PDB file of C-alpha atoms in Angstrom:
ATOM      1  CA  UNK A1159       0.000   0.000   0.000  1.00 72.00           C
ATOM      2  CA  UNK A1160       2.622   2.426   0.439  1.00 86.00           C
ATOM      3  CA  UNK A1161       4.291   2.379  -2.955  1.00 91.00           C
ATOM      4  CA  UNK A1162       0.492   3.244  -4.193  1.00 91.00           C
ATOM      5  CA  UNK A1163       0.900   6.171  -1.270  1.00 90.00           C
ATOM      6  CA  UNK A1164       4.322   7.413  -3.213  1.00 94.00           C
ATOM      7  CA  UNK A1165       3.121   6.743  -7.015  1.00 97.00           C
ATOM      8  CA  UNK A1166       0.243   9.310  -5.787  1.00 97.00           C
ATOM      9  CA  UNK A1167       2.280  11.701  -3.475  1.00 97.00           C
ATOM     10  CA  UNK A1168       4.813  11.663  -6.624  1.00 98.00           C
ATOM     11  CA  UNK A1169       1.738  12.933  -9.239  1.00 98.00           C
ATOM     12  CA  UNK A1170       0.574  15.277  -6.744  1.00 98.00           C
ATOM     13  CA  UNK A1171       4.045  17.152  -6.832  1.00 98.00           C
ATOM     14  CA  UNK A1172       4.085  16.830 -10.652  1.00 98.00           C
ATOM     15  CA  UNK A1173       0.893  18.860 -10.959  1.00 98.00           C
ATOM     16  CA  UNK A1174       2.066  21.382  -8.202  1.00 98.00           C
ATOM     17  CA  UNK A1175       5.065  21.625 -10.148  1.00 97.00           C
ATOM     18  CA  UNK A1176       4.191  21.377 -13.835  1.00 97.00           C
ATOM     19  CA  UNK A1177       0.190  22.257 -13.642  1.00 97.00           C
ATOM     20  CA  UNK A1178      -0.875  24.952 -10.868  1.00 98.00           C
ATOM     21  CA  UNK A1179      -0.533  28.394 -12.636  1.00 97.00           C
ATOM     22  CA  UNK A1180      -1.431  31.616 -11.738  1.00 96.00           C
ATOM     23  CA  UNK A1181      -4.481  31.846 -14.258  1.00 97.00           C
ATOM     24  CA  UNK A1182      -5.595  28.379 -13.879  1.00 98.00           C
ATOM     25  CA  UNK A1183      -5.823  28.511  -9.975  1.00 98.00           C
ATOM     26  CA  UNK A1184      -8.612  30.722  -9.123  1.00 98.00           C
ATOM     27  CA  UNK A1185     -10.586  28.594 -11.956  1.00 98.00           C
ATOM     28  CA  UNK A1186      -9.795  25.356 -10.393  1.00 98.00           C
ATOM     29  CA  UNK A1187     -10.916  26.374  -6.689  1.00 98.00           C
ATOM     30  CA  UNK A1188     -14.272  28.265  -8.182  1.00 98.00           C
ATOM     31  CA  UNK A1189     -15.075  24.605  -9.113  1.00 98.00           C
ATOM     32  CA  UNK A1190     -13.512  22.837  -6.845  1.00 98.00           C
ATOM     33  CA  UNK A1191     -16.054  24.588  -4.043  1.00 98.00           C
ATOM     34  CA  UNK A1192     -18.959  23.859  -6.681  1.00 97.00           C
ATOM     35  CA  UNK A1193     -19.137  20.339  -5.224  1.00 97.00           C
ATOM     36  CA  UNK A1194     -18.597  21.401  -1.723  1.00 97.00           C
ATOM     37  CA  UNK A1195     -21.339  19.647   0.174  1.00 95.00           C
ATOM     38  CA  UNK A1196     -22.541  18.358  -2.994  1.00 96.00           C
ATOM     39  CA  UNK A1197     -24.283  22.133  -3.423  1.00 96.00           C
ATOM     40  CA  UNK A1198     -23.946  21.916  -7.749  1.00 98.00           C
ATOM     41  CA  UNK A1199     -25.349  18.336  -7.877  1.00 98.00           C
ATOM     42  CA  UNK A1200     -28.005  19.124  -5.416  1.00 98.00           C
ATOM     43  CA  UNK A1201     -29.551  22.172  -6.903  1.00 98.00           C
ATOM     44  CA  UNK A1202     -29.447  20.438 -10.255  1.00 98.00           C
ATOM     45  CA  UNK A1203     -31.340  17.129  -8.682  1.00 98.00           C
ATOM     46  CA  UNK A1204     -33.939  19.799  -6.893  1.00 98.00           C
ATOM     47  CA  UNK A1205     -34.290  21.813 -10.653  1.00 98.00           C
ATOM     48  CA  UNK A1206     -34.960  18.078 -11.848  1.00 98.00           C
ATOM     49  CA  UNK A1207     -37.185  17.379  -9.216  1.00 98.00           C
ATOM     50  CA  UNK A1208     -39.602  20.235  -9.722  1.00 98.00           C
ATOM     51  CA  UNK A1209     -40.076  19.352 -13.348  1.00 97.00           C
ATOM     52  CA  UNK A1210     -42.930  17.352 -13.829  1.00 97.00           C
ATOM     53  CA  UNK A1211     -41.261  15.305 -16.656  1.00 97.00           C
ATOM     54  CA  UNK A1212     -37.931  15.075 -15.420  1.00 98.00           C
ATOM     55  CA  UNK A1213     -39.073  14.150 -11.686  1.00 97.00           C
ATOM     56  CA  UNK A1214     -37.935  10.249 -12.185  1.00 97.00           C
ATOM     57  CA  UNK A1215     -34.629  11.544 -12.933  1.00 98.00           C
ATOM     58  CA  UNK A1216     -34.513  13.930  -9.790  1.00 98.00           C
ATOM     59  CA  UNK A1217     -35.410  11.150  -7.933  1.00 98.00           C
ATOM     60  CA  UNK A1218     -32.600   8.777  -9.425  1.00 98.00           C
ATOM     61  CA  UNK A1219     -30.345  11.595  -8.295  1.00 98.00           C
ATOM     62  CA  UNK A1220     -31.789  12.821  -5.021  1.00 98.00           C
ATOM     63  CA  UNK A1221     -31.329   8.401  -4.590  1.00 98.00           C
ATOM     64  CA  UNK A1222     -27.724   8.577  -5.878  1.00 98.00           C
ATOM     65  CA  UNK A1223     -26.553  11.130  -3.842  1.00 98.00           C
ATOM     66  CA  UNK A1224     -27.810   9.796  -0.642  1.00 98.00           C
ATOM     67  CA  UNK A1225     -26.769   6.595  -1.355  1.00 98.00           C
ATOM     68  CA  UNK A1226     -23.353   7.837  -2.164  1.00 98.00           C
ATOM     69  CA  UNK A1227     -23.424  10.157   0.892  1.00 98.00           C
ATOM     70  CA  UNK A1228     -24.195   7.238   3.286  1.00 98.00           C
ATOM     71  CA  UNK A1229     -21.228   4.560   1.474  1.00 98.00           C
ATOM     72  CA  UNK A1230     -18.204   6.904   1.178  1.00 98.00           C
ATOM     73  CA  UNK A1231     -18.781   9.774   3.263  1.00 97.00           C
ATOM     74  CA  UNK A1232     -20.217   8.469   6.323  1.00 97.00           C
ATOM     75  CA  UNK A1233     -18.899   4.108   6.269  1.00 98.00           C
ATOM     76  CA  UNK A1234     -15.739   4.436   3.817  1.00 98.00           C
ATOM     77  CA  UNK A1235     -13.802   7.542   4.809  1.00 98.00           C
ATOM     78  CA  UNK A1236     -14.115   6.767   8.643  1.00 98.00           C
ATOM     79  CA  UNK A1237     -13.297   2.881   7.956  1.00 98.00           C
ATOM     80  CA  UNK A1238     -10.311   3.338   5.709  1.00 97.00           C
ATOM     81  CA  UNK A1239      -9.383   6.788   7.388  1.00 96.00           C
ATOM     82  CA  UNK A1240      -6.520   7.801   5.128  1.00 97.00           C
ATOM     83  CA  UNK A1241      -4.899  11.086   6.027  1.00 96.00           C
ATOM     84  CA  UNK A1242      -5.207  14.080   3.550  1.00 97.00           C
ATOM     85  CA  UNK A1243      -2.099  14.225   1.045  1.00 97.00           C
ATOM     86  CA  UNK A1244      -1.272  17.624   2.355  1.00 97.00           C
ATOM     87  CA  UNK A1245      -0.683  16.297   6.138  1.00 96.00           C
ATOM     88  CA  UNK A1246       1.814  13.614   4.551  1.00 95.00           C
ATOM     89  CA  UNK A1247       3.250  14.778   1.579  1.00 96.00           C
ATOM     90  CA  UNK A1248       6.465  17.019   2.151  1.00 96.00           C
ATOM     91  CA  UNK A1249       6.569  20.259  -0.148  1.00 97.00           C
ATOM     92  CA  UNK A1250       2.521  19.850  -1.117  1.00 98.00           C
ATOM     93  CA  UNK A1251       0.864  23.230  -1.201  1.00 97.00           C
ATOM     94  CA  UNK A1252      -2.859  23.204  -0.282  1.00 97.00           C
ATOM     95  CA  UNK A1253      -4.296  25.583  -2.029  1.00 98.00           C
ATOM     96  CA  UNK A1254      -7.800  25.591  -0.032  1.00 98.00           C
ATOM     97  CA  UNK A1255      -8.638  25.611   3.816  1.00 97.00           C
ATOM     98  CA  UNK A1256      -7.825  21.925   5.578  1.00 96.00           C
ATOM     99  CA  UNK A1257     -10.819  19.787   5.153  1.00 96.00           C
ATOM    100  CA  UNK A1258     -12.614  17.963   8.141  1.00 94.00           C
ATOM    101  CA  UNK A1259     -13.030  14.328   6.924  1.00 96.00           C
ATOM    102  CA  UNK A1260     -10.679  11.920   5.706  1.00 98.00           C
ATOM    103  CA  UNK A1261      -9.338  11.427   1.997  1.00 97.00           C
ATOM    104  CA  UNK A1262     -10.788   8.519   1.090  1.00 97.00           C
ATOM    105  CA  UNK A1263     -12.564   8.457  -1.282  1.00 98.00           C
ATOM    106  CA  UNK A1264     -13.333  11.655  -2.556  1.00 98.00           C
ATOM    107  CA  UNK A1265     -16.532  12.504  -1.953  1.00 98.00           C
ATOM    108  CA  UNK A1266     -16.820  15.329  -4.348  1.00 98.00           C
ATOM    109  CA  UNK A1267     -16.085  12.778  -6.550  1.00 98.00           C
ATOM    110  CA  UNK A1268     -18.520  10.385  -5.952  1.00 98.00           C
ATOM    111  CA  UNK A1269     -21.082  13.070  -5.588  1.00 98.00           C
ATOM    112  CA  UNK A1270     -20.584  14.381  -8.860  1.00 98.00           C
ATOM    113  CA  UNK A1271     -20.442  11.335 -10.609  1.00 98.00           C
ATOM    114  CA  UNK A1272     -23.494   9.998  -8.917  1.00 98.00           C
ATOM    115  CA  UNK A1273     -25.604  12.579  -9.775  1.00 98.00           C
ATOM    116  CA  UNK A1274     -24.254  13.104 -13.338  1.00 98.00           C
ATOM    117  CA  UNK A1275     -23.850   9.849 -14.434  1.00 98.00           C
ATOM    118  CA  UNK A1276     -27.536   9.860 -13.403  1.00 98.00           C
ATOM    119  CA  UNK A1277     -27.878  12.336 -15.690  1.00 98.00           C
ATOM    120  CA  UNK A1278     -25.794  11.186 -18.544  1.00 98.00           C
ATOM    121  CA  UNK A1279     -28.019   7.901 -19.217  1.00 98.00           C
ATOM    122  CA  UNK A1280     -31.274   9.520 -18.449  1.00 98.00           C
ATOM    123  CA  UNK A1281     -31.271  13.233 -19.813  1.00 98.00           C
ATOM    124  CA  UNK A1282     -31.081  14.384 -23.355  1.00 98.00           C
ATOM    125  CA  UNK A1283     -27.378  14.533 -24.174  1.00 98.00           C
ATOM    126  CA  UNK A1284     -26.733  18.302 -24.366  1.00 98.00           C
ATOM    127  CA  UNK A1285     -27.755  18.194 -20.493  1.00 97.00           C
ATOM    128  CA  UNK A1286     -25.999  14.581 -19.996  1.00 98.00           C
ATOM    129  CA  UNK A1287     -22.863  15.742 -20.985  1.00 98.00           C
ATOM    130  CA  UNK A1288     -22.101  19.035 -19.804  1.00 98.00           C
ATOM    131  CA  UNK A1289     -23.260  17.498 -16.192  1.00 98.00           C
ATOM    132  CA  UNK A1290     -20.240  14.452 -17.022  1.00 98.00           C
ATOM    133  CA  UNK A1291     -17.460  17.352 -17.547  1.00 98.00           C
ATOM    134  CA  UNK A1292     -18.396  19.073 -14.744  1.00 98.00           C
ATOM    135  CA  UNK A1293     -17.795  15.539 -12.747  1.00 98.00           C
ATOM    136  CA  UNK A1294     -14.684  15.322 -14.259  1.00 98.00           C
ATOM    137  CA  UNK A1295     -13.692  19.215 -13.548  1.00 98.00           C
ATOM    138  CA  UNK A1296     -14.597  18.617 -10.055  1.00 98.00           C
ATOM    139  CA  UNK A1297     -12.516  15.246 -10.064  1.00 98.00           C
ATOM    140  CA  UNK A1298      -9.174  17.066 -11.414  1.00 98.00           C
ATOM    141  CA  UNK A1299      -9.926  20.219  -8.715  1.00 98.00           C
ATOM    142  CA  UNK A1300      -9.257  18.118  -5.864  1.00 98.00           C
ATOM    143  CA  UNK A1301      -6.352  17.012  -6.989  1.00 98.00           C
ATOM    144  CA  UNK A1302      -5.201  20.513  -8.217  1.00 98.00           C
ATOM    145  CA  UNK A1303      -5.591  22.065  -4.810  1.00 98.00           C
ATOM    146  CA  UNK A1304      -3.592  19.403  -2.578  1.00 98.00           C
ATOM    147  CA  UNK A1305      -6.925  17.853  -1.070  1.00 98.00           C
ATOM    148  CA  UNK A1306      -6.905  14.163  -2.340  1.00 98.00           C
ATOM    149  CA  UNK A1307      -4.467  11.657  -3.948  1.00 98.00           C
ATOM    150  CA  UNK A1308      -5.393  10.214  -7.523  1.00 98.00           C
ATOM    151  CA  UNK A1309      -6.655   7.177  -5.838  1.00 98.00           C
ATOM    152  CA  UNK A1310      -9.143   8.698  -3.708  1.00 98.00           C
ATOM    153  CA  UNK A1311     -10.784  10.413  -6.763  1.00 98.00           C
ATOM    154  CA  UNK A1312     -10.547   7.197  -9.047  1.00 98.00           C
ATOM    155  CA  UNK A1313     -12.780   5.275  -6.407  1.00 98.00           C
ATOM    156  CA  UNK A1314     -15.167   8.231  -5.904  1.00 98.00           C
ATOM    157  CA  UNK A1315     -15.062   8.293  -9.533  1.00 98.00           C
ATOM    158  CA  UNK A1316     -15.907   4.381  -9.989  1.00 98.00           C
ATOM    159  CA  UNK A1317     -17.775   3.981  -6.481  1.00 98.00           C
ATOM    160  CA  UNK A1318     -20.374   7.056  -7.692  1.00 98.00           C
ATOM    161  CA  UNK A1319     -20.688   5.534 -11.126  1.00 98.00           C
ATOM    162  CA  UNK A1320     -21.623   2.413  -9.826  1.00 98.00           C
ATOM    163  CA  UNK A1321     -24.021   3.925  -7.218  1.00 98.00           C
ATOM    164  CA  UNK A1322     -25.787   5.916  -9.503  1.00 98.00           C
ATOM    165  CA  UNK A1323     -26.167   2.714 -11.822  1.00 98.00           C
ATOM    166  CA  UNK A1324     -27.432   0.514  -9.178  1.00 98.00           C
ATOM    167  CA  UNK A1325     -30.208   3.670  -8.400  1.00 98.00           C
ATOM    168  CA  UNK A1326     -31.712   3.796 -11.596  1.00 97.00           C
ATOM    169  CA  UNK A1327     -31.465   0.100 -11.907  1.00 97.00           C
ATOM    170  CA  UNK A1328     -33.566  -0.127  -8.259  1.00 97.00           C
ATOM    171  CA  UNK A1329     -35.743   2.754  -8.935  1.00 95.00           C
ATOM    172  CA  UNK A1330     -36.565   1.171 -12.415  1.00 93.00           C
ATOM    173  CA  UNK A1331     -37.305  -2.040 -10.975  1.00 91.00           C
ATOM    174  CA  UNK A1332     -38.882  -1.106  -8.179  1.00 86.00           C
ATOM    175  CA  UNK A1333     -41.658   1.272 -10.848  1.00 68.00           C
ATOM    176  CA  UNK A1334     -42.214  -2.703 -12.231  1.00 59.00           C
ATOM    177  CA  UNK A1335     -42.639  -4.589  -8.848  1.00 59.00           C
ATOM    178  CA  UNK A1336     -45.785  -2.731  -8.438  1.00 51.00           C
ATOM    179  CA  UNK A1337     -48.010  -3.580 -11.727  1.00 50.00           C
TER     180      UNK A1337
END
């Protein structure tokens, strides 16, 4: 486990080094703090919700983000409790204010892909996709601004996608059970 600790340490300083710029900065924060407490993903699930025709697909999300909240917020940070990159990795600049959880997984990660994977599969594409890049952007903040190693965000990346899958496969199944 610890040469996976370096590999992502090591990528963390190559960004700091090669990536952070002065323009690029204040960008990356903006959206890194768009998935702070899962804010972006939430008013876009309650804009969904409201809609008559897209309230399934609020739902989905509303279902998603609870469910992702509950896995690798609340069970898999405090189980694995890995300490934040910036605590361990000498010469890593945080760029934002120390965060209060644990690193792993990201939950901005996991938030953004649950809710935008939702999305993706269930939304007409010029929705569905924007709602994937912001995931990604998100993703690729936390790693710009010192708060997460690449592993943290590849299982909040994988962990939300399969969350939101398993959602809409429940919540579609569930719509059958009934008739």
């Amino acid at each position: 486990m610890e040469w996976i600790t370096n590999i992502d340490g090591q990528i963390l300083l190559w960004i700091q080094e090669f990536v952070r710029n002065g323009i690029l900065t204040p960008v990356m924060t903006g959206i890194t703090h768009l998935g702070d407490a899962g804010r972006i993903w939430i008013l876009l699930t309650l804009g969904l919700l409201i809609v008559p025709r897209t309230r399934k697909v609020g739902l989905m999300c509303a279902c998603a983000l609870l469910g992702s909240l509950l896995i690798n917020n609340m069970i898999l940070k405090n189980w694995v409790a890995r300490v934040r990159p910036y605590e361990v990795v000498e010469g890593l600049k945080l760029l934002i204010e120390r965060q209060h959880d644990w690193s792993f997984p990201s939950g901005h990660t996991a938030s953004s892909f649950a809710a935008a994977v939702v999305m993706f599969r269930n939304l007409p594409k010029w929705f569905g996709i924007p709602a994937l890049v912001l995931a990604v952007a998100i993703s690729l903040s936390r790693l710009y601004v010192g708060v997460h190693y690449p592993t943290d965000v590849l299982f909040g990346l994988l962990s939300g996608t399969a969350i939101a899958i398993l959602t809409q496969f429940l919540i579609e199944h569930m719509g059958h059970a009934g008739k």
